[in-house]
Tab-separated table of C-alpha atoms in Angstrom:
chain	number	residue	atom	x	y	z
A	1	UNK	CA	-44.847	-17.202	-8.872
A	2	UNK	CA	-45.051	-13.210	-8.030
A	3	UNK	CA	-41.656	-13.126	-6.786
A	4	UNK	CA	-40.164	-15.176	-9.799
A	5	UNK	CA	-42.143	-12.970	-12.748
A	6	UNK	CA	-40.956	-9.791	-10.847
A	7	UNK	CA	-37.016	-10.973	-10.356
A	8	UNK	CA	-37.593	-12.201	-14.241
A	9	UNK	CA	-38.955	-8.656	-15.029
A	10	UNK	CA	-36.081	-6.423	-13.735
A	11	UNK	CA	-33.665	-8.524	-14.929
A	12	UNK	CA	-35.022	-8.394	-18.607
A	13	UNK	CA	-35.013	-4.788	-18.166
A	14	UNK	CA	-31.753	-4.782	-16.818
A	15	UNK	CA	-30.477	-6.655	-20.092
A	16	UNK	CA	-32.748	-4.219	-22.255
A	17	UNK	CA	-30.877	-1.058	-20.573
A	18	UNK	CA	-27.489	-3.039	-21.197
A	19	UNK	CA	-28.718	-2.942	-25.212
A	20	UNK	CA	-29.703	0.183	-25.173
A	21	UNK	CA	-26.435	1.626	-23.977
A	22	UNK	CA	-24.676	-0.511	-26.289
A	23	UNK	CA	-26.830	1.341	-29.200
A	24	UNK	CA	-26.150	5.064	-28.107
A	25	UNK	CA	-22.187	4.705	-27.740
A	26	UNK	CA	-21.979	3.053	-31.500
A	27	UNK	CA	-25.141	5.270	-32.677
A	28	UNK	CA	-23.559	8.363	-31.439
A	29	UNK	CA	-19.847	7.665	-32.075
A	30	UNK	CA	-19.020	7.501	-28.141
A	31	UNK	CA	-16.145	4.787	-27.865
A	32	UNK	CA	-13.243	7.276	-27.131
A	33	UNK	CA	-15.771	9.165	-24.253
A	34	UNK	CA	-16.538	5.643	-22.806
A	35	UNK	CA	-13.061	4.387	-23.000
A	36	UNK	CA	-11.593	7.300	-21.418
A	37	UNK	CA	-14.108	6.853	-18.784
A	38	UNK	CA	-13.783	3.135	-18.597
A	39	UNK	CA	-10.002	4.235	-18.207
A	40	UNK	CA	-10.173	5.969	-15.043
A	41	UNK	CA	-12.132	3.718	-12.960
A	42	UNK	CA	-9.343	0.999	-13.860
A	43	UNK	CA	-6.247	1.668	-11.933
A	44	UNK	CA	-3.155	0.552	-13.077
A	45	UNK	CA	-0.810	-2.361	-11.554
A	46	UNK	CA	1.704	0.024	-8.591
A	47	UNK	CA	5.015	-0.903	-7.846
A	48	UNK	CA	7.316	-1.934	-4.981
A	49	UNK	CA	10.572	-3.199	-4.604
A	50	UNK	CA	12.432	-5.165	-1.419
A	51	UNK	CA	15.888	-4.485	-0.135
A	52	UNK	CA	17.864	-6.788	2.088
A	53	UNK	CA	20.298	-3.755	3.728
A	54	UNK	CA	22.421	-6.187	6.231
A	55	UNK	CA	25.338	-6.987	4.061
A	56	UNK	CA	26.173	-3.278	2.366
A	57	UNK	CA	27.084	0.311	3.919
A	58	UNK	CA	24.290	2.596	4.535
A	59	UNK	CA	25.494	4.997	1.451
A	60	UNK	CA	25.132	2.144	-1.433
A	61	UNK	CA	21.674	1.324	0.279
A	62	UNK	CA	20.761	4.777	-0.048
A	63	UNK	CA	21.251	5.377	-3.628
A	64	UNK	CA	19.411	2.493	-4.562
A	65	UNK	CA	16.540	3.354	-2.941
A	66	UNK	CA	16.912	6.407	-4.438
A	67	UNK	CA	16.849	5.379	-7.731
A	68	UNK	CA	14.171	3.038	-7.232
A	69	UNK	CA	12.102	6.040	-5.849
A	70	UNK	CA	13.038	8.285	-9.699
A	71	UNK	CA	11.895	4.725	-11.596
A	72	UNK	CA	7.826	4.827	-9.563
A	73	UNK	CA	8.454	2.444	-6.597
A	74	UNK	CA	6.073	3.408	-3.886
A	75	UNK	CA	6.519	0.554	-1.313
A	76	UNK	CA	9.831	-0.802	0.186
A	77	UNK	CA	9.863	-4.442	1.530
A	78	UNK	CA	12.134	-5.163	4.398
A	79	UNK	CA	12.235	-8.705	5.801
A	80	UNK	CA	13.193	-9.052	9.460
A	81	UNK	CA	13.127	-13.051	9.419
A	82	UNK	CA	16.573	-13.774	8.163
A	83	UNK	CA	18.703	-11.144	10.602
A	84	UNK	CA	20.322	-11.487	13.938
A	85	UNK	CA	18.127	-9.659	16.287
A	86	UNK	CA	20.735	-9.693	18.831
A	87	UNK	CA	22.973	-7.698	16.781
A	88	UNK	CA	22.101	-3.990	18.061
A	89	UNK	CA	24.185	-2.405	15.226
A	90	UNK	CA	22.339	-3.798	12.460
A	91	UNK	CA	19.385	-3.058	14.067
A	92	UNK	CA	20.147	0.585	14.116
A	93	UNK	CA	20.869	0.313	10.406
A	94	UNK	CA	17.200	-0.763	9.551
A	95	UNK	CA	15.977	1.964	11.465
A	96	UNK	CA	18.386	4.565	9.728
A	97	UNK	CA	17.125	2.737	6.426
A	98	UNK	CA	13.236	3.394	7.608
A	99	UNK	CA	13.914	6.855	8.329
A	100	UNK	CA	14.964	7.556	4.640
A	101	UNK	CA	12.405	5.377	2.874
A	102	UNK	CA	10.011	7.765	4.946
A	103	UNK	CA	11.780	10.525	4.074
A	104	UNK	CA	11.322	10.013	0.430
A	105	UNK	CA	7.865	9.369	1.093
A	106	UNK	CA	7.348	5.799	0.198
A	107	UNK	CA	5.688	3.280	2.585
A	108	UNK	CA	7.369	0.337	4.252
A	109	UNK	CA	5.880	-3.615	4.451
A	110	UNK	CA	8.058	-5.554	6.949
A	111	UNK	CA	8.052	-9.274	7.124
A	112	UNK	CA	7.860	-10.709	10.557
A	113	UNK	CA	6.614	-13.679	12.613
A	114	UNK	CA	5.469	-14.325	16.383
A	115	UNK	CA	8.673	-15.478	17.384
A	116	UNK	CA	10.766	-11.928	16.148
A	117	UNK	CA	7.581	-9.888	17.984
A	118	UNK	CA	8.230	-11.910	21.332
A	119	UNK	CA	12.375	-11.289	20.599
A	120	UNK	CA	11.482	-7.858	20.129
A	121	UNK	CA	9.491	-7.480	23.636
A	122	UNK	CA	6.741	-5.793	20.576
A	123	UNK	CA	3.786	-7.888	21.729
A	124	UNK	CA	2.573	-5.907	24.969
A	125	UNK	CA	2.090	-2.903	22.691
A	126	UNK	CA	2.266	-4.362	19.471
A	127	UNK	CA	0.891	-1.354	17.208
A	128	UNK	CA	3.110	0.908	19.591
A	129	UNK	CA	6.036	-0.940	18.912
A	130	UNK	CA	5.772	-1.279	14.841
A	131	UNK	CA	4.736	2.736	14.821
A	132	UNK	CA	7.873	3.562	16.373
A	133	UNK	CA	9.865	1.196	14.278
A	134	UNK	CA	8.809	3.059	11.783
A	135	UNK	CA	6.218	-0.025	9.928
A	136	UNK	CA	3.652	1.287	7.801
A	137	UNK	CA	2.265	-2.489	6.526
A	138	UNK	CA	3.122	-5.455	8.977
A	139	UNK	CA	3.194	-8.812	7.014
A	140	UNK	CA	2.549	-11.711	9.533
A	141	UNK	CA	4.555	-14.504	8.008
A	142	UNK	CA	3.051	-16.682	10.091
A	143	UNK	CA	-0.361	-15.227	12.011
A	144	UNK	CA	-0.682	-14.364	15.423
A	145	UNK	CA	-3.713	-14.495	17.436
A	146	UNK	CA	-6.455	-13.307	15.936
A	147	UNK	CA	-7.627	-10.333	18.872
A	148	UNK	CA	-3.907	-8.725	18.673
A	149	UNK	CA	-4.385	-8.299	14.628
A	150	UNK	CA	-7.951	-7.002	15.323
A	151	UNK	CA	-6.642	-4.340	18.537
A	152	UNK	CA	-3.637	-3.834	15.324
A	153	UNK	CA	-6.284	-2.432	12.750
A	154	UNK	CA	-8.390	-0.624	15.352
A	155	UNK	CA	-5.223	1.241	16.641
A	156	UNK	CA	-4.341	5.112	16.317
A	157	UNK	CA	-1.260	4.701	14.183
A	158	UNK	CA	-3.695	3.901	11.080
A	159	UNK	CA	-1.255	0.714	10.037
A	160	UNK	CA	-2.397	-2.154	7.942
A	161	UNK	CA	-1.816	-5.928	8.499
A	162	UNK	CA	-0.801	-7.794	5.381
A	163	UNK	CA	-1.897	-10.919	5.375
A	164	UNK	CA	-0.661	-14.303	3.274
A	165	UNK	CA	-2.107	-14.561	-0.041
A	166	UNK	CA	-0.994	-18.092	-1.093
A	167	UNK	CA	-1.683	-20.374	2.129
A	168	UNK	CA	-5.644	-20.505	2.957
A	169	UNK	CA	-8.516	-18.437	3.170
A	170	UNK	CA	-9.147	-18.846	6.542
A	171	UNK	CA	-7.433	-15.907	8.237
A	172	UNK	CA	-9.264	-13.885	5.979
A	173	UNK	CA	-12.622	-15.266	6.638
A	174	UNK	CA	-11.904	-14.742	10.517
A	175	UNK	CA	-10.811	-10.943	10.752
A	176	UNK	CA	-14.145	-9.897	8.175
A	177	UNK	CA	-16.201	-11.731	10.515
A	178	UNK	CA	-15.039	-10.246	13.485
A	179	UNK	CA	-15.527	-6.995	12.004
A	180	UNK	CA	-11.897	-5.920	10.369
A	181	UNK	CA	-12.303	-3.450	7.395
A	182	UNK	CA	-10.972	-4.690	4.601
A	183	UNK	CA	-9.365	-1.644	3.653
A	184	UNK	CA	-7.012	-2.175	6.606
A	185	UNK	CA	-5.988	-5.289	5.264
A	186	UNK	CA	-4.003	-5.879	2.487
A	187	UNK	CA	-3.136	-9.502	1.239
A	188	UNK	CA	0.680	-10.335	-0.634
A	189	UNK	CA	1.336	-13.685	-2.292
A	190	UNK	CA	5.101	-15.359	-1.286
A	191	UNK	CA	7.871	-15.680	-2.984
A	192	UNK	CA	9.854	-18.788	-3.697
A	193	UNK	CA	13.502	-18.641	-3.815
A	194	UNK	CA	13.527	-22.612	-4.604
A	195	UNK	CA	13.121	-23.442	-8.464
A	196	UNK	CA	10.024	-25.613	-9.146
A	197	UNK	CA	8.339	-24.643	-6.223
A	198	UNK	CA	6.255	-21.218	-6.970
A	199	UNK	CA	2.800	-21.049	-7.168
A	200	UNK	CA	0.784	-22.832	-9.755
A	201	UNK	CA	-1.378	-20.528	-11.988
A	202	UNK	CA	-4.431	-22.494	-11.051
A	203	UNK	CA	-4.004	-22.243	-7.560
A	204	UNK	CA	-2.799	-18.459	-7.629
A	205	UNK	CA	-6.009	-17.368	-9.681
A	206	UNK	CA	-8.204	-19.672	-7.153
A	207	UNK	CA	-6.797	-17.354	-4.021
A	208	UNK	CA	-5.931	-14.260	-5.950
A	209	UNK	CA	-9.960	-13.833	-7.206
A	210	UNK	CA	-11.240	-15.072	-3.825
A	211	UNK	CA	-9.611	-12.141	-2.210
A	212	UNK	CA	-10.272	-9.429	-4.454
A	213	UNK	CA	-13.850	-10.898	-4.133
A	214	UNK	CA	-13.561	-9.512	-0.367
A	215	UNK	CA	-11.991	-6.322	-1.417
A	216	UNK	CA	-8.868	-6.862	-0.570
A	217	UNK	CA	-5.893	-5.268	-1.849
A	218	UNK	CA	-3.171	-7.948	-3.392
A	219	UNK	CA	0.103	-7.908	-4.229
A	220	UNK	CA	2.705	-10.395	-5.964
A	221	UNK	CA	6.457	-10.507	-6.449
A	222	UNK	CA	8.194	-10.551	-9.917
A	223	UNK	CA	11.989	-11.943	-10.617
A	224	UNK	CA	14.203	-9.606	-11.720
A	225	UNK	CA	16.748	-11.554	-14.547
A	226	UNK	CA	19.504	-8.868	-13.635
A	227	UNK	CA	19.255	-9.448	-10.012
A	228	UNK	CA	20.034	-12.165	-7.746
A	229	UNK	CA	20.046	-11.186	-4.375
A	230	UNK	CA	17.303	-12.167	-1.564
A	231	UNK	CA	16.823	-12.958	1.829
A	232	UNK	CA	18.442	-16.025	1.529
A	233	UNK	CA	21.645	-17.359	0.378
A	234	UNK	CA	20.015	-18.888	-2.482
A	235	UNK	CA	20.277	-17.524	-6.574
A	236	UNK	CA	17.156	-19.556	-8.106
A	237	UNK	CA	14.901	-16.516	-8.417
A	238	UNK	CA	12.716	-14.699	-6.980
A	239	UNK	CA	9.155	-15.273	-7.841
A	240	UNK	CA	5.288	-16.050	-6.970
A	241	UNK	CA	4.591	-17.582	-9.837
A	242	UNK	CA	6.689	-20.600	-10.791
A	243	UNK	CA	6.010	-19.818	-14.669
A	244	UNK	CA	7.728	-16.601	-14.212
A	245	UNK	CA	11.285	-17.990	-13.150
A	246	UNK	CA	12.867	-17.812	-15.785
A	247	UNK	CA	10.692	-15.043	-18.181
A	248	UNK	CA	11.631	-11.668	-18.995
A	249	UNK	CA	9.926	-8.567	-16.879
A	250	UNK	CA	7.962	-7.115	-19.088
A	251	UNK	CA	6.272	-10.972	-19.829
A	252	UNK	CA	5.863	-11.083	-15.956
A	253	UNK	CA	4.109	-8.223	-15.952
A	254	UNK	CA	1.507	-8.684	-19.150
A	255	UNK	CA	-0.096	-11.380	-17.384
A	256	UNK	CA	-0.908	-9.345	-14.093
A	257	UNK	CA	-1.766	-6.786	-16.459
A	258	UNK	CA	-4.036	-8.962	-18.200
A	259	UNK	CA	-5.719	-10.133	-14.998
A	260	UNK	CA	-6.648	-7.160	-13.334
A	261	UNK	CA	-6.501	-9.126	-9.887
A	262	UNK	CA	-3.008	-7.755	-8.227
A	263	UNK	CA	-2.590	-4.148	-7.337
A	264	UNK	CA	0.612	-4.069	-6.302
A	265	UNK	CA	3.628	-5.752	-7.819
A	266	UNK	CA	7.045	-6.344	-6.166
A	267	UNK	CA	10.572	-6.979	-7.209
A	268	UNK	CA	11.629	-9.261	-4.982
A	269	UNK	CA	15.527	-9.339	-5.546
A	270	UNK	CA	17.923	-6.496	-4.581
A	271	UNK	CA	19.879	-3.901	-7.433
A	272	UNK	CA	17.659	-4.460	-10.204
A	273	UNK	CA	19.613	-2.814	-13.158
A	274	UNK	CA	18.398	0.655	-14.816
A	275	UNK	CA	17.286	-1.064	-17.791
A	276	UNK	CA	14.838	-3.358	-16.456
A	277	UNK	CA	13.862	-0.219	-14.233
A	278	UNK	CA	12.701	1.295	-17.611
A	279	UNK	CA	10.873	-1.755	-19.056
A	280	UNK	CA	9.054	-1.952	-15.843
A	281	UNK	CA	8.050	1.679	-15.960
A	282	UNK	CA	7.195	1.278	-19.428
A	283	UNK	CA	5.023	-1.516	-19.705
A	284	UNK	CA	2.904	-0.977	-16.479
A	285	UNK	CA	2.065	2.766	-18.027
A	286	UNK	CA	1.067	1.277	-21.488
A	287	UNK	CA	-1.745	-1.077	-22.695
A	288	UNK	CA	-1.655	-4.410	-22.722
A	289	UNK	CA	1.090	-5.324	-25.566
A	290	UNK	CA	0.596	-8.827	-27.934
A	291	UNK	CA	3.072	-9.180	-29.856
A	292	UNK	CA	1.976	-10.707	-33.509
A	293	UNK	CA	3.961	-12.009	-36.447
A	294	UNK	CA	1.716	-12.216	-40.305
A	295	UNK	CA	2.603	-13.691	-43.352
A	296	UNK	CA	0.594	-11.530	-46.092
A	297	UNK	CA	0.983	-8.263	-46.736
A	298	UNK	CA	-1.433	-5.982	-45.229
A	299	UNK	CA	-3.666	-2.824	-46.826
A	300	UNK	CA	-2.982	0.157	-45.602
A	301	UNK	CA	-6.027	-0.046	-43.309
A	302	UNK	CA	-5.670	-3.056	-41.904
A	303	UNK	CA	-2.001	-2.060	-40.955
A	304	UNK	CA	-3.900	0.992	-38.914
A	305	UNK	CA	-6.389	-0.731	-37.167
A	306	UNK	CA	-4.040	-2.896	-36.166
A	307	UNK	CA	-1.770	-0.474	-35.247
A	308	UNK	CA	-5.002	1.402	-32.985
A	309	UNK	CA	-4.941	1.334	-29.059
A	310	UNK	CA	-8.283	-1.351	-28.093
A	311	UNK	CA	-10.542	-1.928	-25.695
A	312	UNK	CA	-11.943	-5.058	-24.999
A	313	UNK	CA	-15.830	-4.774	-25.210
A	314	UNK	CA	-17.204	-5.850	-21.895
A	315	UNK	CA	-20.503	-7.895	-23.877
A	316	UNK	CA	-18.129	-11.477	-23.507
A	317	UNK	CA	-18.660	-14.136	-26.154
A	318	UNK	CA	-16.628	-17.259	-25.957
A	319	UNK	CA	-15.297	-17.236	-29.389
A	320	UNK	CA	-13.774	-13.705	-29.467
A	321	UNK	CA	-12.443	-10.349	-27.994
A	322	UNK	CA	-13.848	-7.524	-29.593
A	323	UNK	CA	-12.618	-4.064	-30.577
A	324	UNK	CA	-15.733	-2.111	-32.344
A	325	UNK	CA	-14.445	1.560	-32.104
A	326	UNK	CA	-11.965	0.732	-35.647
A	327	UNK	CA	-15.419	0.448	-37.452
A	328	UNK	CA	-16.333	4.074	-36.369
A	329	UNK	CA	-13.202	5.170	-37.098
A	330	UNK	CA	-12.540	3.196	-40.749
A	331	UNK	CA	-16.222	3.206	-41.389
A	332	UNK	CA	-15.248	5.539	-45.118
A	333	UNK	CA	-12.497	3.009	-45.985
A	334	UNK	CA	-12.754	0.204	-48.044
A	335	UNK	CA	-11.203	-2.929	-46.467
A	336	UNK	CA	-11.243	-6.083	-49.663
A	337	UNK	CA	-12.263	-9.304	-48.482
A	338	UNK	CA	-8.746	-11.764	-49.056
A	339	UNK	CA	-8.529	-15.427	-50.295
A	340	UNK	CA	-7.763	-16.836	-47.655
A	341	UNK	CA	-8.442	-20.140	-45.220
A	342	UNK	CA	-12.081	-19.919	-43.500
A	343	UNK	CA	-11.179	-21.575	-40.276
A	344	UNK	CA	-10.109	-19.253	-37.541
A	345	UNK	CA	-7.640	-20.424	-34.901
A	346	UNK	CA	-7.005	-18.880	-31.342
A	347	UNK	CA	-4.763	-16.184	-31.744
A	348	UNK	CA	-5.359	-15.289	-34.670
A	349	UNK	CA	-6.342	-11.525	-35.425
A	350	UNK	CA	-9.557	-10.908	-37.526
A	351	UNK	CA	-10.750	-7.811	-39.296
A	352	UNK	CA	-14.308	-7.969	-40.993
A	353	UNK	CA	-13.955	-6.323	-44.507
A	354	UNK	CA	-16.488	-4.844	-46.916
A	355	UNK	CA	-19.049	-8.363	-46.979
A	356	UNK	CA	-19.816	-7.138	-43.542
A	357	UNK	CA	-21.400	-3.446	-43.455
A	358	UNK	CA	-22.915	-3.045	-40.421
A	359	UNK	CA	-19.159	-4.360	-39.013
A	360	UNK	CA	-16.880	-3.507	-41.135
A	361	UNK	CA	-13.387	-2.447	-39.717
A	362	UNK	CA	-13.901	-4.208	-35.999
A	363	UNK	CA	-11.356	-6.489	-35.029
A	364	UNK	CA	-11.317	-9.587	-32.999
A	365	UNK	CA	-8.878	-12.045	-31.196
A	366	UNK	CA	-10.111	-15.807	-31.670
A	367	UNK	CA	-9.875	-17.824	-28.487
A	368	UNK	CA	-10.843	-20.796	-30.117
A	369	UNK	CA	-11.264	-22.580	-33.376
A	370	UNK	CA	-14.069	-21.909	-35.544
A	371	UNK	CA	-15.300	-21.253	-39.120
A	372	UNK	CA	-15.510	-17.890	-40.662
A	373	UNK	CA	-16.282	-16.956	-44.433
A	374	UNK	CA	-15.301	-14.286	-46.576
A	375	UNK	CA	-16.369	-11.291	-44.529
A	376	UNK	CA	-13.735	-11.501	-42.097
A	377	UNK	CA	-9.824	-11.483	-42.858
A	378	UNK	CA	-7.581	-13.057	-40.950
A	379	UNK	CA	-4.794	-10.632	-40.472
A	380	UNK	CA	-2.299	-12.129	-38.223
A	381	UNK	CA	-1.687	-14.353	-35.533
A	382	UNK	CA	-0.529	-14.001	-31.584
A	383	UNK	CA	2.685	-15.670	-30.989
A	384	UNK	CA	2.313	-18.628	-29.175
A	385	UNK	CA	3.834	-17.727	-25.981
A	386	UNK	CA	0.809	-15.070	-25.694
A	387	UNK	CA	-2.110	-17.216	-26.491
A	388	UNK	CA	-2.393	-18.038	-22.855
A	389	UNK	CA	-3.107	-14.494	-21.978
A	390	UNK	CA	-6.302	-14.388	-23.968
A	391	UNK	CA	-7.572	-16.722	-20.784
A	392	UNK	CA	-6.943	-14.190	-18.539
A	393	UNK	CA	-7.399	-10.733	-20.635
A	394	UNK	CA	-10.526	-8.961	-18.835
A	395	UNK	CA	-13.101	-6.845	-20.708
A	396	UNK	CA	-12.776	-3.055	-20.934
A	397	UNK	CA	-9.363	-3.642	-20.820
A	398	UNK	CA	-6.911	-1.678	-23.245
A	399	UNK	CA	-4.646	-3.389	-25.635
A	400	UNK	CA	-2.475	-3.041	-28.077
A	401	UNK	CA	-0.289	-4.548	-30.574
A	402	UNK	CA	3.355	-5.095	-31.339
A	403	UNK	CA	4.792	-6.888	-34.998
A	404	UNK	CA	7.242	-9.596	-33.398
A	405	UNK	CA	10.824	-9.205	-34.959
């Protein structure tokens, strides 16, 4: 009974603290401070790209890494499982190719299996071998033994193993147990160049949270609609996710965005064009965009709370996210309650008006149906191809909106 009364104790202080902290920021007006601090614990989504060099001259290679290098890629991604090892020339090439990705200072993941590492006469020496190919990141397609990735890690060429993301567990559970560090593992989803067979979202949330649970840093690969080249001799896309096929790059993006669970994103198909370059670039250095359509006209104040950068508080409820700092900000402005339905849907955007004092000005995203009264206007609504990423939005995250055309 001791032991349950004190465990009961600290945690009721614990949730007394969590009040209390909630108090000062709105008491003392500190939203921006704890936002901005909020801000730079949360790192945002870096980027990668993969080339396939074997069919082009070393020069057009070379200016597309290039440009990918001026547009924030930090990590190339060479596969080695689709090229004739026994052809010495094109070997060469991929070491040429190495040489400048280092030279421009990016890293370099290759893609390899047992069977290329026994071709290769790499296994007596393996982390030898991959230094002096010139392999930062070593993804093991399929594993090898489990005591050659663990001498790997422990060598003195400080490489990582990357690991497969969307198989099993298993692997994972192994090298922490026998001691790995997880911070020289990483962990990168597939892609799937066949339509109708990329991951399902369940099943890529199931693994993806399991290993950031671990501490493991993930990665995913996005399709690229101007680009069609891979590995393969295949044009179906280039994806993890099978929802993603076929949906623009910025939409691929929003929902890692929203799920805080990959750090790295890939392109997976080669010469990506300059303008999808730029909505990359742009959406993974802004909020979280939701695009909105509304069918009333708005007051002037409404119009600029919507138009205000969010956060998304991190006290959860199940009916709503929540964005308090607007009634710090609009706390002198007079916002009339609207006739209007009293039944909120999900996605639609909520502002509580003057019938509300104390919360005046905040808005909220309904995730679900329920009533409201005449406090609250309903301002707007989601479009329906982002309701789904009010599943996976996670609090303290920034967001923002944009008026659909």
């Amino acid at each position: 009974m001791r032991q349950v009364f004190i465990k009961n104790f600290y945690l009721l202080r614990r949730y007394h603290l969590l009040y209390k902290i909630v108090y000062i920021i709105e008491r003392f007006n500190l939203y921006k401070a704890f936002s901005v601090k909020i801000e730079r614990i949360i790192m945002r989504i870096k980027l990668g790209a993969a080339i396939y060099p074997e069919h082009y001259c070393f020069e057009t290679i070379n200016d597309y890494i290039v440009k990918l290098k001026e547009n924030g890629v930090r990590r190339i991604f060479i596969s080695l499982l689709q090229i004739d090892l026994n052809d010495l020339k094109l070997l060469e090439q991929y070491k040429k190719v190495i040489e400048l990705i280092h030279s421009l200072d990016l890293k370099v993941i290759a893609d390899i299996n047992p069977e290329i590492i026994d071709r290769m006469n790499w296994r007596k020496d393996l982390p030898k071998n991959i230094f002096e190919f010139g392999i930062d990141i070593l993804r093991i397609d399929t594993a090898i033994e489990i005591q050659d990735i663990i001498r790997f890690t422990n060598s003195k060429y400080n490489l990582k193993i990357e690991i497969n993301l969307s198989t099993n567990k298993d692997l994972l559970d192994q090298l922490l147990s026998n001691g790995v560090n997880p911070k020289d593992i990483t962990a990168s989803h597939n892609f799937y160049p066949k339509r109708y067979t990329g991951l399902s979202l369940d099943h890529f949330m199931n693994m993806t949270q399991y290993f950031k649970s671990k501490g493991i840093e993930t990665s995913a690969f996005i399709n690229a609609q101007s680009a069609n080249e891979g590995p393969w001799p295949l044009s179906e896309g280039l994806c993890t996710l099978e929802m993603g096929r076929n949906q623009s790059i910025d939409e691929q993006l929003k929902f890692f965005q929203a799920t805080g669970l990959i750090d790295y994103i890939v392109i997976a198909n080669q010469f990506i064009s300059i303008n999808e370059l730029n909505i990359i670039s742009e959406t993974l250095n802004d909020d979280l965009t939701l695009k909105y359509h509304t069918n009333i006209t708005l007051s002037k104040v409404e119009q600029d709370i919507i138009n205000l950068s969010h956060t998304y508080r991190g006290d959860i409820s199940d009916y709503v996210i929540r964005s308090s700092e607007p009634r710090i900000k609009f706390k002198e402005n007079s916002i009339l309650p609207r006739k209007q339905k009293y039944t909120a849907e999900k996605g639609d955007i909520l502002i509580d008006n003057d019938n509300y004092p104390r919360y005046k000005g905040e808005l909220s995203i309904a995730l679900k149906k329920f009533d409201i009264d005449d406090r609250t206007n309903v301002v707007g609504h989601l479009v329906p191809e982002h309701h789904y990423l009010l599943d996976y939005i996670q609090p303290w995250e920034k967001f923002k909106f944009q008026k659909d055309n």
